Amino acid sequence: MGNLSVATFGGGCFWCVEAVIQRLKGVESVKSGYSGGFIKNPPYREVCTGRTGHAEVIQVAFNPDIISYHDLIFIFMTSHDPTTLNRQGADAGTQYRSIVLYHDEEQKKIATQVFEEVKDFYNDPIVTELTKFDVFYEAEEDHQNYYNNNQEARYCQIVIDPKVQKLKKMYADKLID
């Protein structure tokens, strides 16, 4: 990946997190997938049962000269509710947990710092899981670039659009033109 870095995290449905993060300057690619579980190469239908241990996550290739890991995690932590255990909105189960999978000790340190920085934004304690990255399994093709390909879908309009609009208001200077 050259001078690119990799980050892996999830905050509920991967379609939502993907739609927010792929709009940021310095983000080269975003892939939806699964991580944090115990079954190799799980299909979506199995992850949805909650029995594979996996969370829906995204894996981000980003240019740290344009956007820092700190900024990625900060935006991620303020674009979903990191205080609800195993749930985001109507999506419930361990597969929808808030999770940061750090790739090295520096990422762990930065994520811990960001958790501390954003805790006062919320009334309840942050329950985002912080776990060492092990493996990422890419989701099926129909889950990739979902929001951009399906903006007319009701889920996109009702659930994802408000997150994208919030991003535009809060982080306009960090967005792709």
PDB file of C-alpha atoms in Angstrom:
ATOM      1  CA  MET A   1       0.000   0.000   0.000  1.00  0.00           C
ATOM      2  CA  GLY A   2       3.000   2.321  -0.181  1.00  0.00           C
ATOM      3  CA  ASN A   3       2.719   5.140   2.327  1.00  0.00           C
ATOM      4  CA  LEU A   4      -0.822   4.151   3.299  1.00  0.00           C
ATOM      5  CA  SER A   5      -1.843   2.997   6.754  1.00  0.00           C
ATOM      6  CA  VAL A   6      -4.662   0.633   7.677  1.00  0.00           C
ATOM      7  CA  ALA A   7      -7.395   1.030  10.277  1.00  0.00           C
ATOM      8  CA  THR A   8     -10.173  -1.400  11.185  1.00  0.00           C
ATOM      9  CA  PHE A   9     -13.277  -0.505  13.191  1.00  0.00           C
ATOM     10  CA  GLY A  10     -17.019  -0.986  13.362  1.00  0.00           C
ATOM     11  CA  GLY A  11     -19.983   0.825  14.842  1.00  0.00           C
ATOM     12  CA  GLY A  12     -23.108  -1.122  14.001  1.00  0.00           C
ATOM     13  CA  CYS A  13     -24.028  -1.744  10.400  1.00  0.00           C
ATOM     14  CA  PHE A  14     -20.935  -1.520   8.201  1.00  0.00           C
ATOM     15  CA  TRP A  15     -22.927   0.295   5.507  1.00  0.00           C
ATOM     16  CA  CYS A  16     -23.283   3.310   7.835  1.00  0.00           C
ATOM     17  CA  VAL A  17     -19.656   3.464   8.907  1.00  0.00           C
ATOM     18  CA  GLU A  18     -18.458   2.956   5.326  1.00  0.00           C
ATOM     19  CA  ALA A  19     -20.647   5.815   4.027  1.00  0.00           C
ATOM     20  CA  VAL A  20     -19.192   8.248   6.563  1.00  0.00           C
ATOM     21  CA  ILE A  21     -15.511   7.306   6.371  1.00  0.00           C
ATOM     22  CA  GLN A  22     -15.252   7.050   2.578  1.00  0.00           C
ATOM     23  CA  ARG A  23     -16.114  10.762   2.302  1.00  0.00           C
ATOM     24  CA  LEU A  24     -12.972  11.874   4.135  1.00  0.00           C
ATOM     25  CA  LYS A  25      -9.922  13.383   2.470  1.00  0.00           C
ATOM     26  CA  GLY A  26      -6.995  10.995   2.650  1.00  0.00           C
ATOM     27  CA  VAL A  27      -9.105   7.834   2.677  1.00  0.00           C
ATOM     28  CA  GLU A  28      -7.990   5.764  -0.299  1.00  0.00           C
ATOM     29  CA  SER A  29     -10.284   2.757   0.111  1.00  0.00           C
ATOM     30  CA  VAL A  30     -12.911   1.357   2.435  1.00  0.00           C
ATOM     31  CA  LYS A  31     -13.930  -2.291   2.487  1.00  0.00           C
ATOM     32  CA  SER A  32     -16.841  -3.675   4.474  1.00  0.00           C
ATOM     33  CA  GLY A  33     -16.297  -6.981   6.198  1.00  0.00           C
ATOM     34  CA  TYR A  34     -16.074  -8.970   9.396  1.00  0.00           C
ATOM     35  CA  SER A  35     -13.524  -9.200  12.189  1.00  0.00           C
ATOM     36  CA  GLY A  36     -13.220 -10.121  15.831  1.00  0.00           C
ATOM     37  CA  GLY A  37     -14.778 -13.568  15.599  1.00  0.00           C
ATOM     38  CA  PHE A  38     -13.736 -17.190  15.575  1.00  0.00           C
ATOM     39  CA  ILE A  39     -15.011 -18.606  12.254  1.00  0.00           C
ATOM     40  CA  LYS A  40     -12.865 -18.386   9.119  1.00  0.00           C
ATOM     41  CA  ASN A  41     -14.303 -16.479   6.152  1.00  0.00           C
ATOM     42  CA  PRO A  42     -17.861 -16.197   7.486  1.00  0.00           C
ATOM     43  CA  PRO A  43     -20.720 -15.375   5.102  1.00  0.00           C
ATOM     44  CA  TYR A  44     -23.051 -12.461   5.890  1.00  0.00           C
ATOM     45  CA  ARG A  45     -25.979 -14.739   6.717  1.00  0.00           C
ATOM     46  CA  GLU A  46     -23.890 -16.418   9.444  1.00  0.00           C
ATOM     47  CA  VAL A  47     -22.517 -13.165  10.880  1.00  0.00           C
ATOM     48  CA  CYS A  48     -26.105 -11.866  11.142  1.00  0.00           C
ATOM     49  CA  THR A  49     -26.975 -14.674  13.549  1.00  0.00           C
ATOM     50  CA  GLY A  50     -24.455 -13.320  16.056  1.00  0.00           C
ATOM     51  CA  ARG A  51     -23.015 -16.802  16.565  1.00  0.00           C
ATOM     52  CA  THR A  52     -19.702 -16.288  14.703  1.00  0.00           C
ATOM     53  CA  GLY A  53     -18.318 -13.734  17.179  1.00  0.00           C
ATOM     54  CA  HIS A  54     -17.594 -11.333  14.324  1.00  0.00           C
ATOM     55  CA  ALA A  55     -18.530  -7.674  14.206  1.00  0.00           C
ATOM     56  CA  GLU A  56     -19.490  -5.860  11.031  1.00  0.00           C
ATOM     57  CA  VAL A  57     -16.460  -3.621  10.436  1.00  0.00           C
ATOM     58  CA  ILE A  58     -14.731  -1.598   7.784  1.00  0.00           C
ATOM     59  CA  GLN A  59     -11.090  -1.730   6.836  1.00  0.00           C
ATOM     60  CA  VAL A  60      -9.712   1.612   5.751  1.00  0.00           C
ATOM     61  CA  ALA A  61      -6.576   2.337   3.741  1.00  0.00           C
ATOM     62  CA  PHE A  62      -5.665   5.957   4.407  1.00  0.00           C
ATOM     63  CA  ASN A  63      -2.849   8.405   3.819  1.00  0.00           C
ATOM     64  CA  PRO A  64      -1.632   9.549   7.258  1.00  0.00           C
ATOM     65  CA  ASP A  65      -0.092  12.657   5.647  1.00  0.00           C
ATOM     66  CA  ILE A  66      -3.646  13.800   4.815  1.00  0.00           C
ATOM     67  CA  ILE A  67      -5.757  12.341   7.641  1.00  0.00           C
ATOM     68  CA  SER A  68      -4.383  11.033  10.888  1.00  0.00           C
ATOM     69  CA  TYR A  69      -5.436   7.858  12.655  1.00  0.00           C
ATOM     70  CA  HIS A  70      -6.482  10.124  15.522  1.00  0.00           C
ATOM     71  CA  ASP A  71      -8.868  12.052  13.266  1.00  0.00           C
ATOM     72  CA  LEU A  72     -10.291   8.844  11.758  1.00  0.00           C
ATOM     73  CA  ILE A  73     -11.045   7.388  15.188  1.00  0.00           C
ATOM     74  CA  PHE A  74     -12.370  10.716  16.490  1.00  0.00           C
ATOM     75  CA  ILE A  75     -14.777  11.022  13.555  1.00  0.00           C
ATOM     76  CA  PHE A  76     -15.772   7.364  13.923  1.00  0.00           C
ATOM     77  CA  MET A  77     -16.433   7.795  17.662  1.00  0.00           C
ATOM     78  CA  THR A  78     -18.634  10.841  17.051  1.00  0.00           C
ATOM     79  CA  SER A  79     -20.555   9.403  14.098  1.00  0.00           C
ATOM     80  CA  HIS A  80     -22.188   6.511  15.982  1.00  0.00           C
ATOM     81  CA  ASP A  81     -23.265   5.843  19.565  1.00  0.00           C
ATOM     82  CA  PRO A  82     -20.287   4.245  21.341  1.00  0.00           C
ATOM     83  CA  THR A  83     -22.293   3.939  24.580  1.00  0.00           C
ATOM     84  CA  THR A  84     -24.742   1.222  23.552  1.00  0.00           C
ATOM     85  CA  LEU A  85     -23.534  -2.329  24.051  1.00  0.00           C
ATOM     86  CA  ASN A  86     -24.110  -4.608  21.060  1.00  0.00           C
ATOM     87  CA  ARG A  87     -26.567  -2.238  19.411  1.00  0.00           C
ATOM     88  CA  GLN A  88     -26.874   0.664  16.998  1.00  0.00           C
ATOM     89  CA  GLY A  89     -30.411   1.881  16.502  1.00  0.00           C
ATOM     90  CA  ALA A  90     -32.644  -1.038  15.527  1.00  0.00           C
ATOM     91  CA  ASP A  91     -29.637  -3.298  14.838  1.00  0.00           C
ATOM     92  CA  ALA A  92     -29.013  -5.464  17.907  1.00  0.00           C
ATOM     93  CA  GLY A  93     -26.507  -8.233  18.581  1.00  0.00           C
ATOM     94  CA  THR A  94     -22.771  -8.635  19.085  1.00  0.00           C
ATOM     95  CA  GLN A  95     -22.244  -8.302  15.331  1.00  0.00           C
ATOM     96  CA  TYR A  96     -23.277  -4.636  15.677  1.00  0.00           C
ATOM     97  CA  ARG A  97     -20.971  -3.791  18.572  1.00  0.00           C
ATOM     98  CA  SER A  98     -18.786  -0.721  18.605  1.00  0.00           C
ATOM     99  CA  ILE A  99     -15.213  -1.915  18.141  1.00  0.00           C
ATOM    100  CA  VAL A 100     -11.755  -0.611  17.285  1.00  0.00           C
ATOM    101  CA  LEU A 101      -9.268  -3.264  16.179  1.00  0.00           C
ATOM    102  CA  TYR A 102      -5.814  -1.755  16.556  1.00  0.00           C
ATOM    103  CA  HIS A 103      -2.982  -2.866  14.275  1.00  0.00           C
ATOM    104  CA  ASP A 104      -0.110  -1.822  16.543  1.00  0.00           C
ATOM    105  CA  GLU A 105       0.576  -0.328  19.963  1.00  0.00           C
ATOM    106  CA  GLU A 106       0.555   3.223  18.587  1.00  0.00           C
ATOM    107  CA  GLN A 107      -2.993   2.765  17.276  1.00  0.00           C
ATOM    108  CA  LYS A 108      -4.033   1.312  20.649  1.00  0.00           C
ATOM    109  CA  LYS A 109      -2.557   4.336  22.431  1.00  0.00           C
ATOM    110  CA  ILE A 110      -4.277   6.796  20.081  1.00  0.00           C
ATOM    111  CA  ALA A 111      -7.654   5.019  20.299  1.00  0.00           C
ATOM    112  CA  THR A 112      -7.460   5.052  24.104  1.00  0.00           C
ATOM    113  CA  GLN A 113      -6.670   8.770  23.974  1.00  0.00           C
ATOM    114  CA  VAL A 114      -9.637   9.457  21.667  1.00  0.00           C
ATOM    115  CA  PHE A 115     -11.986   7.466  23.935  1.00  0.00           C
ATOM    116  CA  GLU A 116     -10.930   9.800  26.747  1.00  0.00           C
ATOM    117  CA  GLU A 117     -11.344  12.909  24.566  1.00  0.00           C
ATOM    118  CA  VAL A 118     -14.904  12.079  23.501  1.00  0.00           C
ATOM    119  CA  LYS A 119     -16.291  10.625  26.730  1.00  0.00           C
ATOM    120  CA  ASP A 120     -17.782  13.955  27.815  1.00  0.00           C
ATOM    121  CA  PHE A 121     -19.783  14.112  24.563  1.00  0.00           C
ATOM    122  CA  TYR A 122     -22.001  11.341  25.925  1.00  0.00           C
ATOM    123  CA  ASN A 123     -24.169  10.900  29.024  1.00  0.00           C
ATOM    124  CA  ASP A 124     -23.342   7.201  29.343  1.00  0.00           C
ATOM    125  CA  PRO A 125     -19.948   5.467  29.510  1.00  0.00           C
ATOM    126  CA  ILE A 126     -18.215   4.443  26.286  1.00  0.00           C
ATOM    127  CA  VAL A 127     -18.432   0.685  25.756  1.00  0.00           C
ATOM    128  CA  THR A 128     -16.452   0.507  22.498  1.00  0.00           C
ATOM    129  CA  GLU A 129     -14.347  -2.643  22.476  1.00  0.00           C
ATOM    130  CA  LEU A 130     -10.621  -2.105  21.930  1.00  0.00           C
ATOM    131  CA  THR A 131      -9.042  -5.300  20.605  1.00  0.00           C
ATOM    132  CA  LYS A 132      -5.851  -6.267  18.806  1.00  0.00           C
ATOM    133  CA  PHE A 133      -6.487  -6.829  15.104  1.00  0.00           C
ATOM    134  CA  ASP A 134      -6.197 -10.423  13.955  1.00  0.00           C
ATOM    135  CA  VAL A 135      -7.869 -10.952  10.589  1.00  0.00           C
ATOM    136  CA  PHE A 136     -10.316  -9.177   8.288  1.00  0.00           C
ATOM    137  CA  TYR A 137     -12.732 -11.029   6.035  1.00  0.00           C
ATOM    138  CA  GLU A 138     -14.118  -8.945   3.188  1.00  0.00           C
ATOM    139  CA  ALA A 139     -17.904  -8.980   2.898  1.00  0.00           C
ATOM    140  CA  GLU A 140     -19.703 -10.028  -0.242  1.00  0.00           C
ATOM    141  CA  GLU A 141     -19.673  -7.615  -3.186  1.00  0.00           C
ATOM    142  CA  ASP A 142     -23.261  -6.425  -2.677  1.00  0.00           C
ATOM    143  CA  HIS A 143     -22.200  -5.005   0.728  1.00  0.00           C
ATOM    144  CA  GLN A 144     -19.385  -2.893  -0.736  1.00  0.00           C
ATOM    145  CA  ASN A 145     -20.017   0.800  -1.428  1.00  0.00           C
ATOM    146  CA  TYR A 146     -23.590   0.144  -0.339  1.00  0.00           C
ATOM    147  CA  TYR A 147     -24.787   3.679   0.372  1.00  0.00           C
ATOM    148  CA  ASN A 148     -23.366   5.108  -2.852  1.00  0.00           C
ATOM    149  CA  ASN A 149     -24.989   2.332  -4.870  1.00  0.00           C
ATOM    150  CA  ASN A 150     -28.353   2.367  -3.073  1.00  0.00           C
ATOM    151  CA  GLN A 151     -29.150   5.935  -2.012  1.00  0.00           C
ATOM    152  CA  GLU A 152     -32.807   5.504  -2.953  1.00  0.00           C
ATOM    153  CA  ALA A 153     -33.241   2.570  -0.568  1.00  0.00           C
ATOM    154  CA  ARG A 154     -35.310   3.407   2.526  1.00  0.00           C
ATOM    155  CA  TYR A 155     -32.580   2.200   4.902  1.00  0.00           C
ATOM    156  CA  CYS A 156     -30.116   4.571   3.269  1.00  0.00           C
ATOM    157  CA  GLN A 157     -32.535   7.490   3.434  1.00  0.00           C
ATOM    158  CA  ILE A 158     -33.705   6.881   7.001  1.00  0.00           C
ATOM    159  CA  VAL A 159     -30.565   5.577   8.726  1.00  0.00           C
ATOM    160  CA  ILE A 160     -27.484   6.533   6.711  1.00  0.00           C
ATOM    161  CA  ASP A 161     -28.440   9.958   5.291  1.00  0.00           C
ATOM    162  CA  PRO A 162     -28.615  11.572   8.762  1.00  0.00           C
ATOM    163  CA  LYS A 163     -25.119  10.283   9.567  1.00  0.00           C
ATOM    164  CA  VAL A 164     -23.731  11.680   6.315  1.00  0.00           C
ATOM    165  CA  GLN A 165     -25.459  15.020   6.929  1.00  0.00           C
ATOM    166  CA  LYS A 166     -24.037  15.170  10.476  1.00  0.00           C
ATOM    167  CA  LEU A 167     -20.584  14.496   9.041  1.00  0.00           C
ATOM    168  CA  LYS A 168     -20.989  17.348   6.558  1.00  0.00           C
ATOM    169  CA  LYS A 169     -21.927  19.758   9.361  1.00  0.00           C
ATOM    170  CA  MET A 170     -19.254  18.699  11.854  1.00  0.00           C
ATOM    171  CA  TYR A 171     -16.290  17.969   9.608  1.00  0.00           C
ATOM    172  CA  ALA A 172     -16.764  19.951   6.386  1.00  0.00           C
ATOM    173  CA  ASP A 173     -13.032  20.783   6.261  1.00  0.00           C
ATOM    174  CA  LYS A 174     -12.119  17.076   6.211  1.00  0.00           C
ATOM    175  CA  LEU A 175     -14.431  16.043   3.376  1.00  0.00           C
ATOM    176  CA  ILE A 176     -13.626  15.299  -0.235  1.00  0.00           C
ATOM    177  CA  ASP A 177     -14.764  18.229  -2.364  1.00  0.00           C
TER     178      ASP A 177
END
